[in-house]
Coordinates of C-alpha atoms in Angstrom, one line a residue:
Chain B
X1 CA 0.0 -22.7 34.6
X2 CA 1.7 -19.3 34.5
X3 CA 4.3 -20.2 37.5
X4 CA 5.4 -23.3 35.9
X5 CA 5.8 -20.8 32.7
X6 CA 7.6 -18.5 34.2
X7 CA 9.8 -21.1 35.8
X8 CA 10.5 -22.9 32.5
X9 CA 11.3 -19.4 30.9
X10 CA 13.8 -18.5 33.5
X11 CA 15.5 -21.7 33.4
X12 CA 16.1 -21.6 29.4
X13 CA 17.5 -17.9 29.8
X14 CA 19.8 -19.0 32.3
X15 CA 21.0 -22.1 30.3
X16 CA 21.3 -20.4 27.0
X17 CA 23.1 -17.4 28.9
X18 CA 25.7 -19.7 30.3
X19 CA 25.6 -21.5 27.0
X20 CA 26.1 -18.1 25.1
X21 CA 29.5 -17.1 27.5
X22 CA 31.2 -20.5 26.3
X23 CA 30.7 -20.7 22.5
X24 CA 33.6 -18.5 20.8
X25 CA 36.3 -19.0 18.7
X26 CA 39.1 -18.8 21.3
X27 CA 38.1 -22.3 22.2
X28 CA 38.3 -21.9 26.1
X29 CA 37.3 -24.9 28.2
X30 CA 34.5 -24.4 30.7
X31 CA 37.0 -24.6 33.4
X32 CA 38.9 -22.1 32.2
X33 CA 36.3 -19.8 30.8
X34 CA 34.6 -19.8 34.6
X35 CA 38.2 -19.0 36.4
X36 CA 38.9 -16.1 34.2
X37 CA 34.9 -14.9 34.3
X38 CA 34.8 -15.0 37.8
X39 CA 38.2 -14.3 39.5
X40 CA 40.2 -13.0 36.5
X41 CA 42.7 -15.6 36.1
X42 CA 44.8 -15.1 32.9
X43 CA 45.0 -11.5 31.3
X44 CA 43.9 -13.2 27.9
X45 CA 41.2 -15.4 29.2
X46 CA 39.6 -12.4 31.7
X47 CA 39.6 -10.0 28.3
X48 CA 37.9 -12.4 26.2
X49 CA 35.1 -13.5 29.0
X50 CA 34.7 -10.2 30.4
X51 CA 35.2 -7.7 27.4
X52 CA 33.9 -9.7 24.6
X53 CA 31.8 -12.8 25.7
X54 CA 30.1 -11.2 28.6
X55 CA 28.7 -8.1 26.8
X56 CA 27.5 -10.1 23.9
X57 CA 25.4 -12.5 26.5
X58 CA 23.8 -9.7 28.4
X59 CA 22.8 -7.8 25.4
X60 CA 21.2 -10.9 23.7
X61 CA 19.4 -11.4 26.7
X62 CA 18.3 -7.5 27.3
X63 CA 17.7 -7.1 23.7
X64 CA 15.6 -10.1 23.2
X65 CA 13.1 -9.1 26.5
X66 CA 13.0 -5.6 25.1
X67 CA 11.7 -7.1 21.7
X68 CA 9.2 -9.5 23.0
X69 CA 7.8 -7.3 25.5
X70 CA 7.7 -4.3 22.6
X71 CA 5.7 -7.0 20.6
X72 CA 3.2 -8.4 23.0
X73 CA 2.7 -4.7 24.1
X74 CA 2.2 -3.4 20.7
X75 CA -0.7 -6.6 19.8
X76 CA -1.9 -6.1 23.2
X77 CA -2.8 -2.1 22.5
X78 CA -3.8 -3.0 19.0
X79 CA -5.5 -6.0 19.4
X80 CA -4.0 -7.3 16.1
X81 CA -1.5 -10.4 16.4
X82 CA 0.6 -8.8 13.2
X83 CA 1.7 -5.8 15.0
X84 CA 5.5 -6.2 15.8
X85 CA 8.3 -3.3 15.7
X86 CA 10.2 -4.6 13.2
X87 CA 7.2 -5.2 10.4
X88 CA 5.9 -2.0 11.3
X89 CA 8.8 -0.1 10.7
X90 CA 9.9 1.1 14.3
X91 CA 13.2 -0.8 14.3
X92 CA 14.2 0.4 11.2
X93 CA 13.5 3.9 12.0
X94 CA 15.4 3.7 15.1
X95 CA 18.4 2.5 12.8
X96 CA 17.7 5.6 11.0
X97 CA 17.8 7.7 13.7
X98 CA 21.4 5.9 15.0
X99 CA 22.7 6.1 11.6
X100 CA 22.1 10.1 11.6
X101 CA 23.6 10.5 15.0
X102 CA 26.7 7.9 14.2
X103 CA 27.3 9.8 11.1
X104 CA 26.8 13.3 12.0
X105 CA 28.9 13.1 15.3
X106 CA 26.0 13.7 17.3
X107 CA 26.7 10.3 19.1
X108 CA 30.2 11.1 20.2
X109 CA 29.4 14.4 21.5
X110 CA 26.8 13.4 24.1
X111 CA 26.9 10.2 26.5
X112 CA 23.6 9.1 25.7
X113 CA 23.2 10.7 22.1
X114 CA 23.3 7.1 20.2
X115 CA 20.3 5.8 21.8
X116 CA 18.6 9.0 22.2
X117 CA 18.8 9.7 18.5
X118 CA 17.2 6.0 18.0
X119 CA 14.5 6.7 20.4
X120 CA 13.2 10.2 18.5
X121 CA 13.5 7.8 15.2
X122 CA 11.4 5.2 17.0
X123 CA 8.8 7.6 18.4
X124 CA 8.1 8.9 15.1
X125 CA 7.6 5.6 13.5
X126 CA 5.2 4.4 16.5
X127 CA 3.1 7.7 16.6
X128 CA 2.7 7.9 12.9
X129 CA 1.9 3.9 12.8
X130 CA -0.8 4.3 15.7
X131 CA -1.9 7.8 14.4
X132 CA -2.8 5.9 10.9
X133 CA -4.0 2.7 12.2
X134 CA -6.6 4.3 14.7
X135 CA -7.3 2.9 17.9
X136 CA -8.7 -0.6 16.5
X137 CA -5.6 -1.3 14.4
X138 CA -7.1 -2.8 11.1
X139 CA -4.7 -5.5 10.0
X140 CA -4.4 -3.7 6.3
X141 CA -4.2 -0.1 7.4
X142 CA -1.3 -1.5 10.0
X143 CA 0.6 -3.6 7.5
X144 CA 0.4 -1.0 4.7
X145 CA 1.5 1.7 7.1
X146 CA 4.7 -0.3 8.3
X147 CA 5.7 -1.2 4.8
X148 CA 5.7 2.7 4.0
X149 CA 7.3 3.3 7.0
X150 CA 10.0 0.6 7.0
X151 CA 10.5 1.3 3.0
X152 CA 11.3 5.1 3.9
X153 CA 13.7 4.4 6.8
X154 CA 15.4 1.6 4.9
X155 CA 16.1 4.1 1.8
X156 CA 17.0 7.4 4.0
X157 CA 19.5 5.0 6.1
X158 CA 21.2 3.9 2.9
X159 CA 21.4 7.2 1.9
X160 CA 23.0 8.6 5.2
X161 CA 25.6 5.8 4.6
X162 CA 26.3 6.4 1.5
X163 CA 27.1 10.1 1.7
X164 CA 29.4 9.2 4.6
X165 CA 32.9 10.0 4.1
X166 CA 33.8 6.6 5.9
X167 CA 34.8 4.0 3.1
X168 CA 33.3 1.2 5.3
X169 CA 30.2 2.8 6.1
X170 CA 28.0 1.7 2.9
X171 CA 28.9 -1.5 3.8
X172 CA 26.9 -1.6 7.2
X173 CA 23.8 -1.2 5.6
X174 CA 23.3 -4.8 6.2
X175 CA 24.0 -4.6 10.0
X176 CA 21.4 -2.2 10.2
X177 CA 18.7 -4.0 8.4
X178 CA 19.6 -7.2 9.9
X179 CA 21.2 -6.7 13.3
X180 CA 24.4 -8.3 14.9
X181 CA 25.8 -8.8 18.4
X182 CA 29.3 -9.3 17.2
X183 CA 32.1 -7.5 19.0
X184 CA 30.1 -5.4 20.9
X185 CA 31.3 -4.2 24.3
X186 CA 30.0 -3.1 27.9
X187 CA 29.9 0.4 26.6
X188 CA 27.2 -0.5 24.7
X189 CA 25.4 -2.6 27.4
X190 CA 25.6 0.7 29.5
X191 CA 24.1 2.8 26.6
X192 CA 21.0 0.4 26.2
X193 CA 20.3 -0.8 29.5
X194 CA 18.7 2.3 31.1
X195 CA 16.7 2.7 28.3
X196 CA 15.3 -0.5 28.0
X197 CA 15.0 -1.0 31.8
X198 CA 12.5 2.2 32.1
X199 CA 10.7 0.8 28.8
X200 CA 10.0 -2.3 30.5
X201 CA 8.7 -1.1 34.0
X202 CA 6.8 1.4 32.1
X203 CA 4.9 -1.4 30.4
X204 CA 4.6 -4.2 33.1
X205 CA 2.9 -1.7 35.0
X206 CA 0.5 -1.5 32.6
X207 CA -0.8 -5.2 32.9
X208 CA -4.4 -4.2 34.2
X209 CA -5.1 -1.8 31.5
X210 CA -3.9 -4.1 28.8
X211 CA -6.1 -6.8 30.5
X212 CA -9.2 -4.4 30.2
X213 CA -8.5 -3.6 27.0
X214 CA -9.4 -7.0 25.9
X215 CA -13.0 -6.2 26.6
X216 CA -12.9 -3.0 24.1
X217 CA -12.3 0.4 24.6
X218 CA -15.6 1.5 26.2
X219 CA -15.5 -1.1 28.5
X220 CA -12.0 -0.6 29.5
X221 CA -12.6 3.5 29.7
X222 CA -15.4 2.2 32.2
X223 CA -13.3 0.3 34.3
X224 CA -11.1 3.5 34.7
X225 CA -8.7 2.7 32.2
X226 CA -7.1 6.1 31.0
X227 CA -6.8 5.5 27.0
X228 CA -5.1 8.1 26.0
X229 CA -2.4 8.0 28.7
X230 CA -2.4 4.3 28.0
X231 CA -1.3 5.4 24.5
X232 CA 1.4 8.0 25.3
X233 CA 3.0 5.2 27.9
X234 CA 2.9 2.6 24.8
X235 CA 4.7 5.2 22.5
X236 CA 7.3 6.3 24.9
X237 CA 8.1 2.7 26.0
X238 CA 8.0 0.9 22.9
X239 CA 10.5 3.5 21.6
X240 CA 12.6 3.8 24.4
X241 CA 13.1 -0.2 24.0
X242 CA 13.3 -0.5 20.5
X243 CA 15.4 2.6 20.1
X244 CA 17.8 1.2 22.4
X245 CA 18.1 -2.4 21.2
X246 CA 18.4 -1.0 17.6
X247 CA 20.9 1.6 18.3
X248 CA 23.7 -1.0 19.8
X249 CA 22.3 -4.3 17.4
X250 CA 20.9 -3.1 14.6
X251 CA 17.4 -4.1 13.3
X252 CA 16.5 -7.5 14.6
X253 CA 13.0 -8.5 12.9
X254 CA 10.1 -10.9 13.9
X255 CA 11.3 -11.4 17.5
X256 CA 8.5 -9.3 18.5
X257 CA 6.0 -11.4 16.3
X258 CA 7.0 -15.0 16.9
X259 CA 7.5 -14.8 21.0
X260 CA 4.0 -13.5 21.7
X261 CA 2.3 -15.8 19.5
X262 CA 3.8 -19.0 20.6
X263 CA 3.1 -17.8 24.5
X264 CA 0.0 -16.7 24.2
X265 CA -1.8 -20.3 24.5
X266 CA 0.2 -20.7 27.6
X267 CA -1.0 -17.7 29.6
X268 CA -4.7 -17.9 28.8
X269 CA -4.5 -15.0 26.5
X270 CA -4.1 -12.4 29.3
X271 CA -2.0 -9.8 28.3
X272 CA -0.7 -8.9 31.3
X273 CA 0.8 -12.4 31.7
X274 CA 1.8 -12.0 28.2
X275 CA 3.9 -9.2 28.6
X276 CA 6.4 -10.6 31.1
X277 CA 6.2 -13.9 29.1
X278 CA 7.3 -12.7 26.0
X279 CA 10.2 -10.5 27.7
X280 CA 11.4 -13.9 28.7
X281 CA 10.8 -15.5 25.8
X282 CA 12.5 -12.9 23.6
X283 CA 15.3 -13.3 25.6
X284 CA 15.4 -16.9 25.2
X285 CA 14.9 -16.4 21.1
X286 CA 17.6 -13.8 20.9
X287 CA 20.2 -15.8 23.2
X288 CA 19.7 -19.1 21.0
X289 CA 19.9 -16.8 17.6
X290 CA 23.0 -15.4 19.0
X291 CA 24.6 -18.7 19.8
X292 CA 23.4 -20.2 16.6
X293 CA 25.1 -17.4 14.4
X294 CA 28.3 -18.4 16.0
X295 CA 28.1 -22.5 15.4
X296 CA 26.7 -22.1 12.1
X297 CA 29.4 -19.5 10.5
X298 CA 32.3 -19.0 13.2
X299 CA 34.3 -17.1 10.9
X300 CA 31.8 -15.0 9.7
X301 CA 29.7 -12.4 10.9
X302 CA 26.2 -14.3 9.8
X303 CA 23.4 -11.6 11.0
X304 CA 20.8 -12.1 13.9
X305 CA 17.9 -10.9 11.7
X306 CA 18.5 -13.7 9.1
X307 CA 18.0 -16.4 11.6
X308 CA 14.8 -14.8 13.2
X309 CA 13.5 -14.0 9.8
X310 CA 13.6 -17.6 8.6
X311 CA 11.9 -18.6 12.0
X312 CA 9.4 -15.6 11.9
X313 CA 8.4 -15.2 8.1
X314 CA 6.2 -18.2 7.4
X315 CA 4.6 -17.9 11.0
X316 CA 3.8 -14.5 10.1
X317 CA 2.5 -15.8 6.2
X318 CA 0.4 -18.1 8.4
X319 CA -0.8 -15.1 10.5
X320 CA -1.9 -13.1 7.3
X321 CA -3.6 -16.2 6.2
X322 CA -5.5 -16.8 9.5
X323 CA -6.7 -13.1 9.6
X324 CA -7.6 -12.9 6.0
X325 CA -10.0 -16.3 6.7
X326 CA -11.4 -14.0 9.8
X327 CA -12.2 -11.4 7.4
X328 CA -10.1 -9.0 9.1
Chain W
X1 CA 23.8 19.6 -36.1
X2 CA 26.0 19.6 -32.6
X3 CA 25.5 15.7 -31.8
X4 CA 26.4 15.0 -35.5
X5 CA 29.8 17.0 -35.2
X6 CA 30.7 15.2 -31.8
X7 CA 30.1 12.0 -33.8
X8 CA 32.1 12.8 -36.6
X9 CA 34.8 14.2 -34.2
X10 CA 34.8 11.0 -32.4
X11 CA 35.1 8.8 -35.6
X12 CA 37.9 11.1 -36.5
X13 CA 39.7 10.2 -33.5
X14 CA 39.3 6.8 -33.8
X15 CA 40.5 6.6 -37.5
X16 CA 43.2 8.7 -36.2
X17 CA 44.2 6.5 -33.4
X18 CA 43.9 3.3 -35.6
X19 CA 45.8 5.0 -38.1
X20 CA 48.7 5.7 -35.3
X21 CA 48.5 2.2 -33.9
X22 CA 49.0 0.7 -37.2
X23 CA 52.0 3.1 -37.9
X24 CA 53.4 1.9 -34.5
X25 CA 53.3 -1.5 -35.7
X26 CA 54.7 -1.0 -39.3
X27 CA 57.2 1.0 -37.4
X28 CA 58.0 -1.8 -35.0
X29 CA 57.8 -2.0 -30.9
X30 CA 61.5 -0.7 -30.7
X31 CA 61.2 2.5 -31.6
X32 CA 57.7 3.0 -29.9
X33 CA 57.1 6.6 -29.2
X34 CA 56.8 7.5 -25.1
X35 CA 53.4 8.7 -24.5
X36 CA 52.8 12.5 -24.3
X37 CA 49.5 12.8 -22.2
X38 CA 49.5 10.2 -19.3
X39 CA 46.2 9.4 -17.1
X40 CA 46.3 7.5 -13.9
X41 CA 43.2 6.2 -12.3
X42 CA 44.7 4.2 -9.4
X43 CA 46.0 5.5 -6.2
X44 CA 49.3 3.5 -6.5
X45 CA 50.0 3.8 -10.2
X46 CA 49.3 7.4 -9.3
X47 CA 52.3 7.8 -7.1
X48 CA 54.9 5.6 -9.3
X49 CA 54.0 8.1 -12.2
X50 CA 54.5 11.2 -10.1
X51 CA 57.7 9.9 -9.1
X52 CA 59.0 9.0 -12.7
X53 CA 57.1 11.1 -15.4
X54 CA 58.5 14.3 -17.3
X55 CA 56.8 17.6 -16.4
X56 CA 53.6 17.7 -18.5
X57 CA 53.6 14.4 -19.3
X58 CA 51.0 13.2 -16.4
X59 CA 47.7 14.7 -17.3
X60 CA 45.5 13.6 -14.7
X61 CA 45.7 11.5 -11.4
X62 CA 43.1 9.7 -9.4
X63 CA 41.0 11.5 -6.9
X64 CA 42.4 9.5 -4.3
X65 CA 45.7 10.8 -4.2
X66 CA 44.2 14.2 -3.1
X67 CA 42.7 12.3 0.0
X68 CA 45.3 12.8 3.2
X69 CA 44.3 9.8 4.6
X70 CA 45.6 7.7 2.0
X71 CA 47.9 9.7 -0.3
X72 CA 51.3 9.7 0.9
X73 CA 52.5 12.1 -1.8
X74 CA 49.7 14.9 -1.2
X75 CA 51.7 18.0 -1.6
X76 CA 52.8 16.7 -5.0
X77 CA 49.7 15.1 -5.9
X78 CA 47.8 18.6 -5.5
X79 CA 49.5 19.8 -8.2
X80 CA 47.8 17.6 -10.7
X81 CA 44.2 17.8 -11.9
X82 CA 42.1 14.5 -10.5
X83 CA 40.0 11.9 -12.4
X84 CA 37.1 9.7 -10.6
X85 CA 38.2 6.7 -12.3
X86 CA 35.3 7.1 -14.7
X87 CA 35.6 6.0 -18.5
X88 CA 33.4 9.0 -19.7
X89 CA 36.1 11.6 -18.0
X90 CA 39.0 9.7 -18.8
X91 CA 38.4 9.4 -22.6
X92 CA 37.7 13.4 -22.5
X93 CA 41.2 13.5 -21.3
X94 CA 42.6 12.2 -24.9
X95 CA 45.2 10.3 -23.1
X96 CA 47.7 8.2 -25.0
X97 CA 48.1 5.8 -22.2
X98 CA 46.0 5.2 -18.9
X99 CA 47.7 3.4 -16.1
X100 CA 45.1 1.8 -13.9
X101 CA 45.4 -1.0 -11.2
X102 CA 44.7 -5.0 -12.0
X103 CA 41.5 -4.5 -10.1
X104 CA 40.1 -1.4 -11.6
X105 CA 36.5 -2.1 -12.7
X106 CA 36.7 -4.3 -15.6
X107 CA 34.0 -2.3 -17.4
X108 CA 35.8 1.0 -17.4
X109 CA 38.8 -0.5 -18.8
X110 CA 37.0 -2.6 -21.1
X111 CA 35.5 0.7 -22.3
X112 CA 38.3 2.7 -22.7
X113 CA 39.8 -0.2 -24.6
X114 CA 36.8 -0.1 -27.1
X115 CA 37.4 3.5 -27.4
X116 CA 40.9 3.0 -28.8
X117 CA 42.4 4.0 -25.6
X118 CA 45.8 2.2 -24.4
X119 CA 45.1 1.1 -20.9
X120 CA 48.1 -0.7 -18.6
X121 CA 47.1 -2.6 -15.8
X122 CA 49.7 -2.9 -13.5
X123 CA 49.5 -6.0 -11.0
X124 CA 49.0 -5.4 -7.3
X125 CA 52.3 -5.7 -5.2
X126 CA 52.4 -8.6 -2.4
X127 CA 56.0 -8.4 -1.6
X128 CA 58.9 -5.9 -1.1
X129 CA 61.0 -7.7 -3.9
X130 CA 58.0 -6.8 -6.3
X131 CA 58.5 -3.2 -6.0
X132 CA 61.5 -2.4 -8.1
X133 CA 59.8 -4.6 -10.8
X134 CA 56.9 -2.2 -10.3
X135 CA 59.1 0.9 -10.7
X136 CA 60.8 -0.2 -14.0
X137 CA 57.5 -1.4 -15.4
X138 CA 55.8 2.3 -15.0
X139 CA 59.3 3.7 -16.2
X140 CA 58.9 1.8 -19.4
X141 CA 55.6 2.4 -20.3
X142 CA 56.4 6.2 -19.6
X143 CA 59.3 5.9 -21.5
X144 CA 61.6 6.8 -18.6
X145 CA 63.9 3.6 -18.1
X146 CA 66.8 5.4 -16.9
X147 CA 65.2 7.2 -14.0
X148 CA 63.2 4.2 -13.2
X149 CA 66.5 2.4 -12.8
X150 CA 68.1 4.8 -10.8
X151 CA 64.9 5.0 -8.4
X152 CA 64.9 1.3 -8.2
X153 CA 68.4 0.9 -7.2
X154 CA 68.1 3.5 -5.0
X155 CA 65.3 1.6 -3.2
X156 CA 66.8 -1.8 -3.3
X157 CA 70.1 -0.2 -1.3
X158 CA 67.8 1.4 0.9
X159 CA 65.7 -1.5 1.8
X160 CA 69.0 -3.6 2.2
X161 CA 70.5 -1.2 4.6
X162 CA 67.1 -1.0 6.6
X163 CA 66.3 -4.9 6.7
X164 CA 66.7 -6.1 10.2
X165 CA 67.2 -10.0 11.0
X166 CA 67.2 -10.1 14.9
X167 CA 67.6 -13.4 16.7
X168 CA 64.2 -13.3 18.3
X169 CA 61.0 -11.3 16.7
X170 CA 58.9 -9.9 18.8
X171 CA 55.4 -10.9 17.8
X172 CA 53.0 -8.5 16.0
X173 CA 49.1 -8.3 15.0
X174 CA 47.9 -6.4 12.1
X175 CA 44.3 -5.6 13.2
X176 CA 42.3 -3.7 10.4
X177 CA 38.6 -3.0 10.2
X178 CA 36.1 -6.0 10.6
X179 CA 39.0 -7.9 12.2
X180 CA 40.7 -8.1 9.0
X181 CA 44.3 -9.0 9.1
X182 CA 47.0 -10.2 6.7
X183 CA 49.1 -12.8 6.4
X184 CA 51.7 -14.6 4.5
X185 CA 52.1 -13.3 0.9
X186 CA 51.3 -9.7 1.7
X187 CA 53.2 -6.5 1.5
X188 CA 52.3 -5.6 4.9
X189 CA 53.7 -9.0 6.0
X190 CA 56.9 -8.4 4.5
X191 CA 56.8 -4.7 6.1
X192 CA 56.5 -6.6 9.2
X193 CA 59.3 -9.0 8.5
X194 CA 61.7 -6.3 7.6
X195 CA 61.4 -4.3 10.3
X196 CA 62.4 -7.3 12.6
X197 CA 58.9 -8.5 13.9
X198 CA 57.0 -12.1 13.6
X199 CA 53.4 -11.8 12.4
X200 CA 50.8 -13.4 14.5
X201 CA 48.6 -14.2 11.7
X202 CA 50.9 -17.0 10.5
X203 CA 50.4 -18.7 13.9
X204 CA 46.8 -18.5 13.6
X205 CA 47.7 -20.3 10.0
X206 CA 46.2 -17.6 8.1
X207 CA 47.8 -17.5 4.4
X208 CA 47.1 -14.0 2.5
X209 CA 44.3 -12.0 4.1
X210 CA 41.2 -12.7 6.0
X211 CA 39.6 -12.3 9.5
X212 CA 41.3 -13.0 12.9
X213 CA 38.4 -13.1 15.3
X214 CA 39.1 -10.5 18.0
X215 CA 38.7 -13.6 20.5
X216 CA 41.7 -15.6 19.0
X217 CA 43.6 -12.1 18.3
X218 CA 43.8 -11.5 22.2
X219 CA 44.3 -15.0 23.0
X220 CA 47.6 -14.9 20.7
X221 CA 48.8 -12.1 22.9
X222 CA 51.0 -10.0 20.6
X223 CA 53.8 -8.1 21.7
X224 CA 52.9 -5.1 18.8
X225 CA 49.5 -4.2 17.9
X226 CA 49.7 -2.5 14.6
X227 CA 45.9 -1.2 14.0
X228 CA 44.4 0.1 10.8
X229 CA 43.8 3.6 10.4
X230 CA 40.4 5.1 11.2
X231 CA 38.6 7.3 8.6
X232 CA 36.4 10.4 9.1
X233 CA 32.8 9.6 9.9
X234 CA 31.8 6.4 11.9
X235 CA 31.5 2.9 11.0
X236 CA 31.0 -0.1 12.9
X237 CA 33.6 -2.1 10.9
X238 CA 36.3 0.5 12.7
X239 CA 34.9 -0.1 15.9
X240 CA 36.6 -2.9 16.7
X241 CA 39.7 -1.0 16.4
X242 CA 39.3 0.7 19.8
X243 CA 37.4 -2.2 21.6
X244 CA 37.9 -2.0 25.2
X245 CA 39.2 -5.6 24.9
X246 CA 42.1 -4.1 22.7
X247 CA 42.5 -1.4 24.6
X248 CA 43.1 -3.2 27.7
X249 CA 45.7 -5.1 25.8
X250 CA 47.3 -2.4 24.7
X251 CA 47.3 -0.7 28.0
X252 CA 48.7 -4.0 29.8
X253 CA 50.5 -5.8 27.7
X254 CA 51.6 -4.8 23.9
X255 CA 52.9 -1.8 22.3
X256 CA 50.6 -0.2 19.5
X257 CA 51.6 1.1 16.1
X258 CA 49.5 2.7 13.5
X259 CA 49.3 1.4 10.0
X260 CA 48.5 4.1 7.4
X261 CA 49.0 5.6 3.7
X262 CA 52.5 4.3 3.8
X263 CA 51.4 0.7 4.3
X264 CA 49.0 0.9 1.2
X265 CA 50.9 0.8 -2.1
X266 CA 54.2 -0.9 -3.1
X267 CA 56.5 2.2 -3.6
X268 CA 59.5 3.4 -1.9
X269 CA 57.4 5.1 0.7
X270 CA 56.9 1.7 2.6
X271 CA 60.6 2.1 3.8
X272 CA 59.5 5.0 6.2
X273 CA 56.7 2.6 7.0
X274 CA 59.7 -0.1 7.9
X275 CA 61.5 2.9 9.8
X276 CA 58.5 3.8 12.0
X277 CA 58.1 0.2 13.1
X278 CA 61.7 -0.2 13.6
X279 CA 61.3 2.8 16.3
X280 CA 58.3 1.5 17.8
X281 CA 59.6 -1.8 18.4
X282 CA 62.3 -0.2 20.7

């Protein structure tokens, strides 16, 4: 079952990645696109394929994987299907860190200043949420803490952008709250890639610990799982991935909620399998959403978060209803 | 007691204004006195007023005129006190005339008019041909018709001397923040054309302003890229101006120029923009 799932998801990622490279306002034929991308035929075509479309497709896959994996890990650790970096204010806090770095010039002074600042914002948010929610992560506390952190981060982001001397900054609150991959470049790929890779490896090797945790904390501890260490790894890895993703693409919500929820039945609810499956599933979702925004409104920068929220919010309401019925 | 005094002063002022207006009406428009206290709340009217007003006639200009990024007359502008374009502070200046732009907030303009202040809204200048009209209009409003006539004639003569009509026009792209560009019927398009270039936005079928996706701009392969200026602080909107694809196009194919403060307003400063563009094309 899991092997078939892995194959299907990998094929979907590959197909959507290829489609993402072929969709765009320049209207290049697939043959021309391929010749330009691989052999560099034609200056204009090569620039379009290598500098505009390729980074966009890579970022969509990378950011989707990061958000899917982060969602699955948070849900596994808190054993709560409502946990998600966007809803809990982790993405919003990462955006605040990124905006502060950009407006103070910190991002321009250090090569990795932008993702590092976003990571710091995300660490503060994850740390605060876990501290408030406690090890069991009661739904109500979790969501209330998330609302408070999101609201504060959003307000402070708006404040920083309004104080900026730049006339365009204030209108970009939408980008930071909803996310977009329009006109990003290879520079952004290189900024985000190391942070996302490190976070992913840190989490994927913890699969066994997440499995053990489904039996409860005491049983997990008796199976040799170091819970405080797992907590630290989770905070750092989630912050690293969500921070880097948000720093370059803004806060894209609901990916970490939707993807693990859809894939859970296919992996027999095993957290270790859900981690990698959610990474692939997240890549599928964000690649598809980013293709959709280009097809729906080709000339306008429709935000990614708009589409993910349209899919994710009803599911979230459904989950709220279900957890209420269970009396959590 | 204080508020009462304030209110009665206001009422007094209103009455005197109404009286003045009535007198002006009786006297007929032909002998209208030039305004003694003029306030400008728009960057472009600031510039025309500074060029034409009598000493002491212009009492305040907009805050933006002190911004070195967009003000072409910074040195001159620093001699004037600034306003922030808000009705309350402008009313306190007790102006006889307020100069505003066509798109100045309608709330500000409406409030000032209700308070009895005369507000003149000048239309946006969309072409080089409208510049002499704008100069004459401000001159008429300020009662400086003769000075305006001289300035307008000088501008028209200078423009005629500069205007290029080459056999083959290099193709230029106007690339502003958020991939915005100016097409037909815009001042920027006129500046480009006068300097001897053809605007690629017209090839892309854009009339007026609009966004031209970077992919399409690159595919059109312009000979010259005229980028919008960047402001301090950072913004994602301006990041497209230095996107690797645009940088590569500049390095390997196109020339580059900057669209700065001289491009913003329909004033004689556009002549300098045309000259610089012609130099960039050589």
